Short mmCIF file of C-alpha atoms and ligand atoms in Angstrom, two decimals:
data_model
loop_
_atom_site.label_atom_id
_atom_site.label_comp_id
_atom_site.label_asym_id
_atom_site.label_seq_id
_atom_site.Cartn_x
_atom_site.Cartn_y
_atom_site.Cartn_z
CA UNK A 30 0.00 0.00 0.00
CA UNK A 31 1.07 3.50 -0.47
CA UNK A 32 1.40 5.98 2.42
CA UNK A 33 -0.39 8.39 0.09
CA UNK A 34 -3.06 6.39 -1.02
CA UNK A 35 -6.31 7.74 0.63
CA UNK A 36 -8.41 5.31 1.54
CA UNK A 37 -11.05 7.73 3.08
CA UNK A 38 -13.11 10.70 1.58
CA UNK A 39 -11.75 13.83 3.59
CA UNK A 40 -14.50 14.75 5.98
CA UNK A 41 -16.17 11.78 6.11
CA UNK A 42 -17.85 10.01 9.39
CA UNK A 43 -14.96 7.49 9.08
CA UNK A 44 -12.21 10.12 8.65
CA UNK A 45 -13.35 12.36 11.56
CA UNK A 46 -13.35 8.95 13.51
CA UNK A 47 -9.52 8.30 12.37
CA UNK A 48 -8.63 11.64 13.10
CA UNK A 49 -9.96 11.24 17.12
CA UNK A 50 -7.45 8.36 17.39
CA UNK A 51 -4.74 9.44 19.80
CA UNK A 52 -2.40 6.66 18.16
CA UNK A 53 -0.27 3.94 18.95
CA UNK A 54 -2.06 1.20 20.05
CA UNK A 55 -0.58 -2.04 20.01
CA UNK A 56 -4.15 -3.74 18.48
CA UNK A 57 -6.96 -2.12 16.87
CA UNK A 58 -10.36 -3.69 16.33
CA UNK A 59 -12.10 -2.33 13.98
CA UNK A 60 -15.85 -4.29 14.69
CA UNK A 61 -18.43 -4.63 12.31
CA UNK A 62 -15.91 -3.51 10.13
CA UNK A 63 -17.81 -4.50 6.51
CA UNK A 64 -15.46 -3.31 3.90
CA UNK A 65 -12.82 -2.80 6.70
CA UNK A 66 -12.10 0.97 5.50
CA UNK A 67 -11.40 2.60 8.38
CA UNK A 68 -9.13 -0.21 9.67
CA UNK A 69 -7.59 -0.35 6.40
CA UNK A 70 -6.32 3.29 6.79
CA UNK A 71 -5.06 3.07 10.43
CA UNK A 72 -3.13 -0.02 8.99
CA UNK A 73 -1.90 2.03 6.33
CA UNK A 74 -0.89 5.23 8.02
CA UNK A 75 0.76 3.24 11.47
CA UNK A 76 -2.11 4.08 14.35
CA UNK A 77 -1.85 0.46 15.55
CA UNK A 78 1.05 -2.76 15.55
CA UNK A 79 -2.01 -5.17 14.34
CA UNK A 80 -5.47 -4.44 13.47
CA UNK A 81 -7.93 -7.14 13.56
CA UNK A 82 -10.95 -6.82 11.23
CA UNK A 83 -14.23 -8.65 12.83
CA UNK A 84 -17.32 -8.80 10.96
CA UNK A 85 -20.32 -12.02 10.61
CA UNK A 86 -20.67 -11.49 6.98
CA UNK A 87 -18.44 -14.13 5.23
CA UNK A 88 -18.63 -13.11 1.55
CA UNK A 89 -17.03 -9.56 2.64
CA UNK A 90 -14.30 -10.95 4.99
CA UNK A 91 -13.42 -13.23 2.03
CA UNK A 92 -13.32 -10.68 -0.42
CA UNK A 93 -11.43 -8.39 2.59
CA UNK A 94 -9.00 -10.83 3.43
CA UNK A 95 -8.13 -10.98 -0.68
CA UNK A 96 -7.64 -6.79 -0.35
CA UNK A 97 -5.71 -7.06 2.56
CA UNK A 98 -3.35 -9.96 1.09
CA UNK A 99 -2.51 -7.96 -2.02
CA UNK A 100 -2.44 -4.54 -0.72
CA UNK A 101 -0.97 -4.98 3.11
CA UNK A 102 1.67 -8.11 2.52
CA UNK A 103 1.92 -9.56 6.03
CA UNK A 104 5.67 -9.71 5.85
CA UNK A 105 5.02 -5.50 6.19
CA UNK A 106 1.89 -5.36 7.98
CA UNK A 107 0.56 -6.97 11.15
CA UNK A 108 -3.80 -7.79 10.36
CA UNK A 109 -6.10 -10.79 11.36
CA UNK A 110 -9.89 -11.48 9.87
CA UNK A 111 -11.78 -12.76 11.94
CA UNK A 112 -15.68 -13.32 10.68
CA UNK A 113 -17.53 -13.41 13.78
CA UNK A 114 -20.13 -12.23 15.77
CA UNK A 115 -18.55 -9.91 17.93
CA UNK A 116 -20.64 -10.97 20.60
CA UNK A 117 -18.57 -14.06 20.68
CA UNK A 118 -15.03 -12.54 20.75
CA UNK A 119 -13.15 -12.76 24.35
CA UNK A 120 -10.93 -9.37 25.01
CA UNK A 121 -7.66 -10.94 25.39
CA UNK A 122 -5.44 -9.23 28.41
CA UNK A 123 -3.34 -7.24 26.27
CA UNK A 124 -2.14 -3.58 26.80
CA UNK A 125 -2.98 -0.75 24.89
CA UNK A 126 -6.24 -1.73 22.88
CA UNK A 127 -8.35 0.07 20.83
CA UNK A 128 -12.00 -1.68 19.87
CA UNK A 129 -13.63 0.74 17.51
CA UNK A 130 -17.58 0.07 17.23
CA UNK A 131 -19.43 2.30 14.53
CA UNK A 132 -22.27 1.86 12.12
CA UNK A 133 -24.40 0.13 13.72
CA UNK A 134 -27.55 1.11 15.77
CA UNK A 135 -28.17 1.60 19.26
CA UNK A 136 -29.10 -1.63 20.80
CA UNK A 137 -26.59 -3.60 19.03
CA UNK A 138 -23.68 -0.89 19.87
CA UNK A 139 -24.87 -1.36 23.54
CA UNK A 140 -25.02 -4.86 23.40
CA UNK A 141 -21.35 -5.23 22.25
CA UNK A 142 -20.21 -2.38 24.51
CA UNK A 143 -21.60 -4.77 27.51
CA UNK A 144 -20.05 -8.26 25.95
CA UNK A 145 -16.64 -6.99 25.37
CA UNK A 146 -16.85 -5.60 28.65
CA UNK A 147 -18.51 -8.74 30.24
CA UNK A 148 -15.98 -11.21 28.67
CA UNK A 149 -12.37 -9.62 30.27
CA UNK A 150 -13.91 -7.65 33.47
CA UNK A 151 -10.35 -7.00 34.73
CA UNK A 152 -8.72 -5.98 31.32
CA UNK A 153 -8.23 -2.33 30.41
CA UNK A 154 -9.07 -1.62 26.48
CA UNK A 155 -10.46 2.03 25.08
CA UNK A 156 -13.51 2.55 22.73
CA UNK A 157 -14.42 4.37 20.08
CA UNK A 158 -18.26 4.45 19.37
CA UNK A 159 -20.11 6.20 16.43
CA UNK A 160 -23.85 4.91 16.39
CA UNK A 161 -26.24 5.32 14.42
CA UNK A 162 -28.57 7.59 16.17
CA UNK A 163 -29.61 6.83 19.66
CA UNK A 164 -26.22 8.26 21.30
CA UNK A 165 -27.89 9.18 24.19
CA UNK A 166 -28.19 5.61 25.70
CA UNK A 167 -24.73 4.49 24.69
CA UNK A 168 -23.21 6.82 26.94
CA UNK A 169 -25.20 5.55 29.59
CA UNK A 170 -24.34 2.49 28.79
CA UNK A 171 -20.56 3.47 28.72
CA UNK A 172 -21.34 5.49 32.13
CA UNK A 173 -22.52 2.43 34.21
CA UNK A 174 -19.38 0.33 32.52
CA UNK A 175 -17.04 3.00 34.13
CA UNK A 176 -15.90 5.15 30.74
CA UNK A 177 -14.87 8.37 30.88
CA UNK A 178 -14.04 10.90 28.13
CA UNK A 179 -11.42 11.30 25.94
CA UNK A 180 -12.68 13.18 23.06
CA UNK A 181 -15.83 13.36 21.56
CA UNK A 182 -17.08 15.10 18.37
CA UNK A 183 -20.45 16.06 16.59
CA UNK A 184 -19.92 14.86 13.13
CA UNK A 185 -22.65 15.41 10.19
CA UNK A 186 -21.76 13.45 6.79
CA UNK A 187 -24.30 13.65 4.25
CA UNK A 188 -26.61 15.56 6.39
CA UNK A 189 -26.75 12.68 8.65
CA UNK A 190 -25.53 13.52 12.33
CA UNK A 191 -23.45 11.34 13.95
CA UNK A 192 -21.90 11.45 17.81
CA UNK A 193 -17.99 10.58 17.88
CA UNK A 194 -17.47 9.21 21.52
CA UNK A 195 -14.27 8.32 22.24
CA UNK A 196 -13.43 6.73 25.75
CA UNK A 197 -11.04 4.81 28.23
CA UNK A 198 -11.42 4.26 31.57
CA UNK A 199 -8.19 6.12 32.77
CA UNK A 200 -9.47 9.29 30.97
CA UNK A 201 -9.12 12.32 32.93
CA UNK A 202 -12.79 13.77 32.20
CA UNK A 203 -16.42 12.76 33.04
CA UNK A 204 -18.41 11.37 30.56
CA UNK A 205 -21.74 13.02 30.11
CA UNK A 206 -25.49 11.21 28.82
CA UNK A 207 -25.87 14.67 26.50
CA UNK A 208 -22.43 15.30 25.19
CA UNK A 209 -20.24 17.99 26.66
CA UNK A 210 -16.86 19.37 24.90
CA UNK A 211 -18.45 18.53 21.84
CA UNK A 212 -20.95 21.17 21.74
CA UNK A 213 -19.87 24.39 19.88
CA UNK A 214 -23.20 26.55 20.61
CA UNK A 215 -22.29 29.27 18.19
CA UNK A 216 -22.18 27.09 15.21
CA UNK A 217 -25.58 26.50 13.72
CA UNK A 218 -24.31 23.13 12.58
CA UNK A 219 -25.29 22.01 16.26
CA UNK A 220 -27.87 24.27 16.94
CA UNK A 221 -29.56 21.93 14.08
CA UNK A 222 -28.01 19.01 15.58
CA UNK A 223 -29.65 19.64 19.37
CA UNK A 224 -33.00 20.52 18.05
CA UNK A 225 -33.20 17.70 16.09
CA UNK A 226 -32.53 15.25 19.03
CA UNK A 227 -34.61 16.70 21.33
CA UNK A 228 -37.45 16.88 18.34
CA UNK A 229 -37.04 13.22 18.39
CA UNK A 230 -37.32 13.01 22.39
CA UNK A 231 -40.56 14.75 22.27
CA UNK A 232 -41.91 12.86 19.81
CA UNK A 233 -41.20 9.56 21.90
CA UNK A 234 -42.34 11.41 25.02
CA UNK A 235 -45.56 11.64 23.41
CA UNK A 236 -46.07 7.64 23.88
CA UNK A 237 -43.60 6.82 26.87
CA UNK A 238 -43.25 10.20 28.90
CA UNK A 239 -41.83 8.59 32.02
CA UNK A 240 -39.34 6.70 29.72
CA UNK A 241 -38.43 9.83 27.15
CA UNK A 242 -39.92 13.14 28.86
CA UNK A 243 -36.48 13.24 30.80
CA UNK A 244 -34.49 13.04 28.14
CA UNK A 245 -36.07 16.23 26.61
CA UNK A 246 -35.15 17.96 30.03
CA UNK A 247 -31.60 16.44 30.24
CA UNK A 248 -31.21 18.63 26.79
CA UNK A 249 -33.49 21.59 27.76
CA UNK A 250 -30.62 21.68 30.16
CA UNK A 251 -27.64 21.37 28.45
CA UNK A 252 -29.35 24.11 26.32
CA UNK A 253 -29.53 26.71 29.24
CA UNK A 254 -26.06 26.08 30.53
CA UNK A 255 -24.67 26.37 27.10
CA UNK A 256 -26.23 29.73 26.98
CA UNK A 257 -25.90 30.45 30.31
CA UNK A 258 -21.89 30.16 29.76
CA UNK A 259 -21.89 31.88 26.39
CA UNK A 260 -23.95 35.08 28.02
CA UNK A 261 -21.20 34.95 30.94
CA UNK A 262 -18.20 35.00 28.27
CA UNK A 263 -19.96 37.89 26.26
CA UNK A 264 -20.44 40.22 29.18
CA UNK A 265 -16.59 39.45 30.63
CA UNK A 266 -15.76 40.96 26.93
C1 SAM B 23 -23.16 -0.37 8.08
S1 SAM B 23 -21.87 -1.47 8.36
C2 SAM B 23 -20.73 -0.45 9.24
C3 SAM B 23 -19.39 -0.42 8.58
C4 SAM B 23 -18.37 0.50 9.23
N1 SAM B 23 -18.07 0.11 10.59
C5 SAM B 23 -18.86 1.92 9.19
O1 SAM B 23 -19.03 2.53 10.24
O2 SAM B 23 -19.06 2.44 8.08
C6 SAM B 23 -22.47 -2.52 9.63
C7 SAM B 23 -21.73 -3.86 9.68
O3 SAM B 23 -21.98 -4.48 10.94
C8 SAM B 23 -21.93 -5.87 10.74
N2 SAM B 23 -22.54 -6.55 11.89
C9 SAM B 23 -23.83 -6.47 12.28
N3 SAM B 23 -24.03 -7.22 13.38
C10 SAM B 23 -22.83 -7.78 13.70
C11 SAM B 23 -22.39 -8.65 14.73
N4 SAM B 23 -23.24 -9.10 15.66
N5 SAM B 23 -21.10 -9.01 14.75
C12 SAM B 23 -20.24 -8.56 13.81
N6 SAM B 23 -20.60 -7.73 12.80
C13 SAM B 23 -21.88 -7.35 12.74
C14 SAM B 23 -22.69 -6.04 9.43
O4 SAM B 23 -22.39 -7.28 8.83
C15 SAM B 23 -22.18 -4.83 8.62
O5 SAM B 23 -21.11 -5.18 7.79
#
């Protein structure tokens, strides 16, 4: 492979995700990994020693495992395929690990987030999660499995919104159900962002309101201290 060779389109979900990575780790997972892009490219430009693809579909590991043969010759480049369900794989007690989990919805993101953490209790590894929608309970779900913050990012890719949460339990900030750091209030990028999540809250409050009702308020409030800290900046000026 050639250093130069980009393997991602500049700006895209995947490339903001690459870009978080505070690189090296000694493994990289990329998970659900389908075409195995973004693993692909940390292989390429050095972010890990070994990155191990996992995905169940077996026609696209095959046709992976062919890319990765001819493009990333193992006698240059440390990679495994493994086509599995990632529910089944066992975090071995390594140092330094990276799983990345992104494309996939809600549930399933919070069902691997629990299994990974359910199969090595005692082993340190980071994540970095991009959902599809629904970020709001995979932070919990990172929460009450002891993550805190490293970086996180609002990213929108083909006017689709995405949340970039990237965590480790050694982090030095607290990880928050709404997002913190990541908001930039003034830009109207997230102004569209918040009022379409909380447009979605309501409309779930309608049906559940004890489930979804404080949701809406968790954002109301993130809303007024946003503002509240932007009004105290102004009049300091
Ligand atoms: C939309 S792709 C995401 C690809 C890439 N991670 C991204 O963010 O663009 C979702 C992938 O998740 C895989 N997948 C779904 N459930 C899985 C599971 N339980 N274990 C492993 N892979 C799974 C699917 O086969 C599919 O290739």
């Amino acid at each position: 492979m050639h250093k130069s060779k980009r393997l991602l389109r500049p700006h895209s979900r995947l490339s903001h995700l690459a870009n978080m990575i505070q690189a090296p780790y000694s493994t990289v997972w990329d998970c659900c990994c389908d075409h195995g892009l973004l693993g692909m490219s940390l292989l390429n430009a050095g972010y890990a020693d070994e990155v191990i693809f996992v995905d169940v579909l077996e026609n696209i590991m095959t046709s992976l495992t062919d890319r990765l043969v001819q493009d990333f010759p193992q006698n240059q480049y440390r990679w495994q395929v493994r086509c599995d369900d990632i529910k089944n794989i066992v975090v071995p007690n390594a140092d330094s690990q990276l799983f990345i989990i992104a494309g996939v919805g809600p549930h399933q993101t919070t069902e691997f987030i629990d299994s990974l953490c359910a199969s090595a209790p005692d082993t340190a590894f980071d994540l970095l999660i991009c959902s599809v929608h629904g970020s709001y309970s995979v932070r919990q779900t990172l929460i009450n499995q002891g993550y805190r913050l490293k970086a996180e990012r609002i990213i929108c890719d083909k006017n689709r919104f995405y949340e970039a949460i990237y965590v480790s339990k050694s982090a030095d900030q607290t990880l928050v159900d709404t997002g913190s750091q990541m908001w930039n209030w003034p830009d109207p990028m997230h102004q569209d962002y918040w009022h379409r999540t909380v447009g979605h809250y309501q409309q779930k409050a309608k049906n559940d309101s004890a489930q979804f009702q404080p949701i809406v308020e968790r954002y109301q409030l993130l809303r007024a201290a946003i503002e509240n800290t932007a009004g105290i900046i102004q009049k300091q000026r």
